[in-house]
mmCIF file with all atom_site columns, C-alpha atoms in Angstrom:
data_model
loop_
_atom_site.group_PDB
_atom_site.id
_atom_site.type_symbol
_atom_site.label_atom_id
_atom_site.label_alt_id
_atom_site.label_comp_id
_atom_site.label_asym_id
_atom_site.label_entity_id
_atom_site.label_seq_id
_atom_site.pdbx_PDB_ins_code
_atom_site.Cartn_x
_atom_site.Cartn_y
_atom_site.Cartn_z
_atom_site.occupancy
_atom_site.B_iso_or_equiv
_atom_site.pdbx_formal_charge
_atom_site.auth_seq_id
_atom_site.auth_comp_id
_atom_site.auth_asym_id
_atom_site.auth_atom_id
_atom_site.pdbx_PDB_model_num
ATOM 1   C CA . MET A 1 1   ? 1.918   -7.156  -18.386 1.00 0.00 ? 1   MET A CA 1
ATOM 2   C CA . GLU A 1 2   ? 2.152   -8.560  -14.843 1.00 0.00 ? 2   GLU A CA 1
ATOM 3   C CA . ASN A 1 3   ? -0.061  -5.881  -14.206 1.00 0.00 ? 3   ASN A CA 1
ATOM 4   C CA . ASP A 1 4   ? -2.961  -7.019  -16.882 1.00 0.00 ? 4   ASP A CA 1
ATOM 5   C CA . ILE A 1 5   ? -2.583  -10.736 -14.565 1.00 0.00 ? 5   ILE A CA 1
ATOM 6   C CA . SER A 1 6   ? -3.590  -8.805  -11.883 1.00 0.00 ? 6   SER A CA 1
ATOM 7   C CA . VAL A 1 7   ? -6.370  -7.098  -13.211 1.00 0.00 ? 7   VAL A CA 1
ATOM 8   C CA . GLU A 1 8   ? -7.850  -10.364 -15.001 1.00 0.00 ? 8   GLU A CA 1
ATOM 9   C CA . ILE A 1 9   ? -7.995  -12.136 -11.736 1.00 0.00 ? 9   ILE A CA 1
ATOM 10  C CA . PHE A 1 10  ? -9.430  -9.836  -9.912  1.00 0.00 ? 10  PHE A CA 1
ATOM 11  C CA . ARG A 1 11  ? -12.316 -9.392  -12.737 1.00 0.00 ? 11  ARG A CA 1
ATOM 12  C CA . LEU A 1 12  ? -12.907 -13.320 -11.861 1.00 0.00 ? 12  LEU A CA 1
ATOM 13  C CA . GLN A 1 13  ? -12.701 -12.698 -8.226  1.00 0.00 ? 13  GLN A CA 1
ATOM 14  C CA . ALA A 1 14  ? -15.468 -9.864  -8.549  1.00 0.00 ? 14  ALA A CA 1
ATOM 15  C CA . GLU A 1 15  ? -17.689 -11.895 -11.412 1.00 0.00 ? 15  GLU A CA 1
ATOM 16  C CA . LEU A 1 16  ? -17.524 -15.381 -8.653  1.00 0.00 ? 16  LEU A CA 1
ATOM 17  C CA . CYS A 1 17  ? -18.066 -12.649 -5.773  1.00 0.00 ? 17  CYS A CA 1
ATOM 18  C CA . GLN A 1 18  ? -21.223 -11.480 -7.661  1.00 0.00 ? 18  GLN A CA 1
ATOM 19  C CA . SER A 1 19  ? -22.405 -15.044 -8.750  1.00 0.00 ? 19  SER A CA 1
ATOM 20  C CA . PHE A 1 20  ? -22.690 -15.692 -4.171  1.00 0.00 ? 20  PHE A CA 1
ATOM 21  C CA . ALA A 1 21  ? -24.440 -11.835 -4.105  1.00 0.00 ? 21  ALA A CA 1
ATOM 22  C CA . SER A 1 22  ? -28.444 -13.701 -4.013  1.00 0.00 ? 22  SER A CA 1
ATOM 23  C CA . PRO A 1 23  ? -29.246 -15.868 -0.574  1.00 0.00 ? 23  PRO A CA 1
ATOM 24  C CA . GLN A 1 24  ? -31.115 -17.995 -2.362  1.00 0.00 ? 24  GLN A CA 1
ATOM 25  C CA . ARG A 1 25  ? -28.350 -18.719 -4.714  1.00 0.00 ? 25  ARG A CA 1
ATOM 26  C CA . LEU A 1 26  ? -26.755 -19.346 -1.114  1.00 0.00 ? 26  LEU A CA 1
ATOM 27  C CA . MET A 1 27  ? -28.975 -21.759 -0.345  1.00 0.00 ? 27  MET A CA 1
ATOM 28  C CA . ILE A 1 28  ? -27.960 -23.580 -3.720  1.00 0.00 ? 28  ILE A CA 1
ATOM 29  C CA . ILE A 1 29  ? -24.332 -24.351 -2.629  1.00 0.00 ? 29  ILE A CA 1
ATOM 30  C CA . HIS A 1 30  ? -25.200 -24.906 1.133   1.00 0.00 ? 30  HIS A CA 1
ATOM 31  C CA . GLN A 1 31  ? -27.604 -28.152 0.181   1.00 0.00 ? 31  GLN A CA 1
ATOM 32  C CA . LEU A 1 32  ? -24.891 -28.845 -2.973  1.00 0.00 ? 32  LEU A CA 1
ATOM 33  C CA . LYS A 1 33  ? -22.278 -29.099 -0.121  1.00 0.00 ? 33  LYS A CA 1
ATOM 34  C CA . ASP A 1 34  ? -24.038 -32.777 0.598   1.00 0.00 ? 34  ASP A CA 1
ATOM 35  C CA . GLY A 1 35  ? -23.977 -33.479 -2.872  1.00 0.00 ? 35  GLY A CA 1
ATOM 36  C CA . PRO A 1 36  ? -25.424 -32.947 -6.381  1.00 0.00 ? 36  PRO A CA 1
ATOM 37  C CA . LYS A 1 37  ? -29.573 -32.961 -6.828  1.00 0.00 ? 37  LYS A CA 1
ATOM 38  C CA . SER A 1 38  ? -31.659 -31.815 -9.514  1.00 0.00 ? 38  SER A CA 1
ATOM 39  C CA . VAL A 1 39  ? -33.323 -28.956 -9.674  1.00 0.00 ? 39  VAL A CA 1
ATOM 40  C CA . GLY A 1 40  ? -36.679 -30.726 -8.880  1.00 0.00 ? 40  GLY A CA 1
ATOM 41  C CA . GLU A 1 41  ? -35.013 -31.397 -5.826  1.00 0.00 ? 41  GLU A CA 1
ATOM 42  C CA . LEU A 1 42  ? -33.525 -28.064 -5.004  1.00 0.00 ? 42  LEU A CA 1
ATOM 43  C CA . SER A 1 43  ? -36.829 -25.700 -6.193  1.00 0.00 ? 43  SER A CA 1
ATOM 44  C CA . GLU A 1 44  ? -38.819 -28.743 -3.737  1.00 0.00 ? 44  GLU A CA 1
ATOM 45  C CA . ILE A 1 45  ? -35.962 -28.128 -0.790  1.00 0.00 ? 45  ILE A CA 1
ATOM 46  C CA . LEU A 1 46  ? -36.013 -23.686 -0.417  1.00 0.00 ? 46  LEU A CA 1
ATOM 47  C CA . ASN A 1 47  ? -39.531 -23.736 -1.885  1.00 0.00 ? 47  ASN A CA 1
ATOM 48  C CA . LEU A 1 48  ? -39.150 -22.024 -5.248  1.00 0.00 ? 48  LEU A CA 1
ATOM 49  C CA . LYS A 1 49  ? -40.727 -22.740 -8.958  1.00 0.00 ? 49  LYS A CA 1
ATOM 50  C CA . GLN A 1 50  ? -38.453 -24.644 -11.300 1.00 0.00 ? 50  GLN A CA 1
ATOM 51  C CA . SER A 1 51  ? -38.003 -21.887 -13.599 1.00 0.00 ? 51  SER A CA 1
ATOM 52  C CA . HIS A 1 52  ? -36.668 -19.802 -11.381 1.00 0.00 ? 52  HIS A CA 1
ATOM 53  C CA . THR A 1 53  ? -34.310 -22.316 -9.555  1.00 0.00 ? 53  THR A CA 1
ATOM 54  C CA . SER A 1 54  ? -32.670 -22.716 -13.181 1.00 0.00 ? 54  SER A CA 1
ATOM 55  C CA . GLN A 1 55  ? -32.068 -19.520 -13.326 1.00 0.00 ? 55  GLN A CA 1
ATOM 56  C CA . LEU A 1 56  ? -29.652 -19.664 -10.299 1.00 0.00 ? 56  LEU A CA 1
ATOM 57  C CA . LEU A 1 57  ? -27.966 -22.238 -11.288 1.00 0.00 ? 57  LEU A CA 1
ATOM 58  C CA . THR A 1 58  ? -27.320 -20.705 -14.204 1.00 0.00 ? 58  THR A CA 1
ATOM 59  C CA . VAL A 1 59  ? -25.855 -17.674 -12.782 1.00 0.00 ? 59  VAL A CA 1
ATOM 60  C CA . LEU A 1 60  ? -23.845 -20.524 -10.645 1.00 0.00 ? 60  LEU A CA 1
ATOM 61  C CA . ARG A 1 61  ? -23.300 -22.206 -13.791 1.00 0.00 ? 61  ARG A CA 1
ATOM 62  C CA . LYS A 1 62  ? -21.716 -19.568 -15.280 1.00 0.00 ? 62  LYS A CA 1
ATOM 63  C CA . ALA A 1 63  ? -19.692 -18.051 -12.503 1.00 0.00 ? 63  ALA A CA 1
ATOM 64  C CA . GLY A 1 64  ? -17.818 -21.528 -12.393 1.00 0.00 ? 64  GLY A CA 1
ATOM 65  C CA . VAL A 1 65  ? -19.669 -22.325 -8.112  1.00 0.00 ? 65  VAL A CA 1
ATOM 66  C CA . ILE A 1 66  ? -21.674 -25.802 -9.655  1.00 0.00 ? 66  ILE A CA 1
ATOM 67  C CA . ILE A 1 67  ? -21.190 -28.146 -12.612 1.00 0.00 ? 67  ILE A CA 1
ATOM 68  C CA . PRO A 1 68  ? -24.669 -30.462 -14.619 1.00 0.00 ? 68  PRO A CA 1
ATOM 69  C CA . GLU A 1 69  ? -24.309 -33.325 -14.894 1.00 0.00 ? 69  GLU A CA 1
ATOM 70  C CA . ARG A 1 70  ? -27.007 -35.368 -17.678 1.00 0.00 ? 70  ARG A CA 1
ATOM 71  C CA . ARG A 1 71  ? -28.336 -38.559 -16.251 1.00 0.00 ? 71  ARG A CA 1
ATOM 72  C CA . GLY A 1 72  ? -30.604 -39.804 -18.132 1.00 0.00 ? 72  GLY A CA 1
ATOM 73  C CA . ASN A 1 73  ? -33.636 -37.073 -18.871 1.00 0.00 ? 73  ASN A CA 1
ATOM 74  C CA . ALA A 1 74  ? -32.389 -34.734 -15.190 1.00 0.00 ? 74  ALA A CA 1
ATOM 75  C CA . VAL A 1 75  ? -29.442 -32.773 -14.689 1.00 0.00 ? 75  VAL A CA 1
ATOM 76  C CA . PHE A 1 76  ? -27.957 -32.396 -11.388 1.00 0.00 ? 76  PHE A CA 1
ATOM 77  C CA . TYR A 1 77  ? -26.204 -30.016 -9.724  1.00 0.00 ? 77  TYR A CA 1
ATOM 78  C CA . SER A 1 78  ? -22.881 -30.984 -7.901  1.00 0.00 ? 78  SER A CA 1
ATOM 79  C CA . LEU A 1 79  ? -19.999 -27.874 -6.467  1.00 0.00 ? 79  LEU A CA 1
ATOM 80  C CA . ALA A 1 80  ? -17.384 -27.685 -8.534  1.00 0.00 ? 80  ALA A CA 1
ATOM 81  C CA . ASN A 1 81  ? -14.917 -27.156 -5.827  1.00 0.00 ? 81  ASN A CA 1
ATOM 82  C CA . PRO A 1 82  ? -15.738 -28.167 -2.409  1.00 0.00 ? 82  PRO A CA 1
ATOM 83  C CA . LYS A 1 83  ? -13.131 -24.954 -0.570  1.00 0.00 ? 83  LYS A CA 1
ATOM 84  C CA . VAL A 1 84  ? -16.573 -22.198 -2.125  1.00 0.00 ? 84  VAL A CA 1
ATOM 85  C CA . ILE A 1 85  ? -18.461 -23.840 1.283   1.00 0.00 ? 85  ILE A CA 1
ATOM 86  C CA . THR A 1 86  ? -15.593 -22.951 3.278   1.00 0.00 ? 86  THR A CA 1
ATOM 87  C CA . ALA A 1 87  ? -15.370 -19.495 1.534   1.00 0.00 ? 87  ALA A CA 1
ATOM 88  C CA . CYS A 1 88  ? -19.101 -19.102 2.685   1.00 0.00 ? 88  CYS A CA 1
ATOM 89  C CA . GLU A 1 89  ? -17.715 -20.415 6.601   1.00 0.00 ? 89  GLU A CA 1
ATOM 90  C CA . TYR A 1 90  ? -15.211 -17.194 6.451   1.00 0.00 ? 90  TYR A CA 1
ATOM 91  C CA . VAL A 1 91  ? -17.842 -15.564 5.655   1.00 0.00 ? 91  VAL A CA 1
ATOM 92  C CA . ARG A 1 92  ? -20.487 -15.705 8.036   1.00 0.00 ? 92  ARG A CA 1
ATOM 93  C CA . ALA A 1 93  ? -17.016 -15.928 10.652  1.00 0.00 ? 93  ALA A CA 1
ATOM 94  C CA . ILE A 1 94  ? -16.553 -11.925 9.634   1.00 0.00 ? 94  ILE A CA 1
ATOM 95  C CA . ILE A 1 95  ? -20.694 -11.737 10.259  1.00 0.00 ? 95  ILE A CA 1
ATOM 96  C CA . ALA A 1 96  ? -20.429 -13.296 13.347  1.00 0.00 ? 96  ALA A CA 1
ATOM 97  C CA . GLU A 1 97  ? -17.655 -11.789 15.097  1.00 0.00 ? 97  GLU A CA 1
ATOM 98  C CA . ASP A 1 98  ? -19.380 -8.033  13.102  1.00 0.00 ? 98  ASP A CA 1
ATOM 99  C CA . LEU A 1 99  ? -22.329 -8.694  14.788  1.00 0.00 ? 99  LEU A CA 1
ATOM 100 C CA . LYS A 1 100 ? -21.031 -8.994  18.193  1.00 0.00 ? 100 LYS A CA 1
ATOM 101 C CA . ARG A 1 101 ? -18.502 -6.431  18.370  1.00 0.00 ? 101 ARG A CA 1
ATOM 102 C CA . ARG A 1 102 ? -21.643 -4.601  17.517  1.00 0.00 ? 102 ARG A CA 1
ATOM 103 C CA . LYS A 1 103 ? -24.204 -5.734  19.974  1.00 0.00 ? 103 LYS A CA 1
ATOM 104 C CA . GLU A 1 104 ? -20.952 -4.860  22.126  1.00 0.00 ? 104 GLU A CA 1
ATOM 105 C CA . ILE A 1 105 ? -20.441 -1.305  21.441  1.00 0.00 ? 105 ILE A CA 1
ATOM 106 C CA . GLY A 1 106 ? -24.800 -1.608  21.535  1.00 0.00 ? 106 GLY A CA 1
ATOM 107 C CA . GLU A 1 107 ? -24.848 -2.464  25.207  1.00 0.00 ? 107 GLU A CA 1
ATOM 108 C CA . ALA A 1 108 ? -22.212 0.417   26.033  1.00 0.00 ? 108 ALA A CA 1
ATOM 109 C CA . LEU A 1 109 ? -24.119 3.213   24.767  1.00 0.00 ? 109 LEU A CA 1
#
């Protein structure tokens, strides 16, 4: 029973991580850190077609990363949990450390 729960937790973690596996979805998350935005606003900021932006938002919504809120005729999206920004910042820190290490190795050659 406990093993089943562990497997489910890892499955959910993998699903969440998969939703981050797109530069454009990460850019959307970055834009939403400052507050809710509509599909139109995100499309304009990121220079994407609205249909493509909607597809990206659907992946993030299904993974539970963002939540939609209808306001009149428009739907605004916001982060479901601000800790997602912290997670992204940790990943960037790991990348920065790795790039620094690689540079040092390259200089040593």
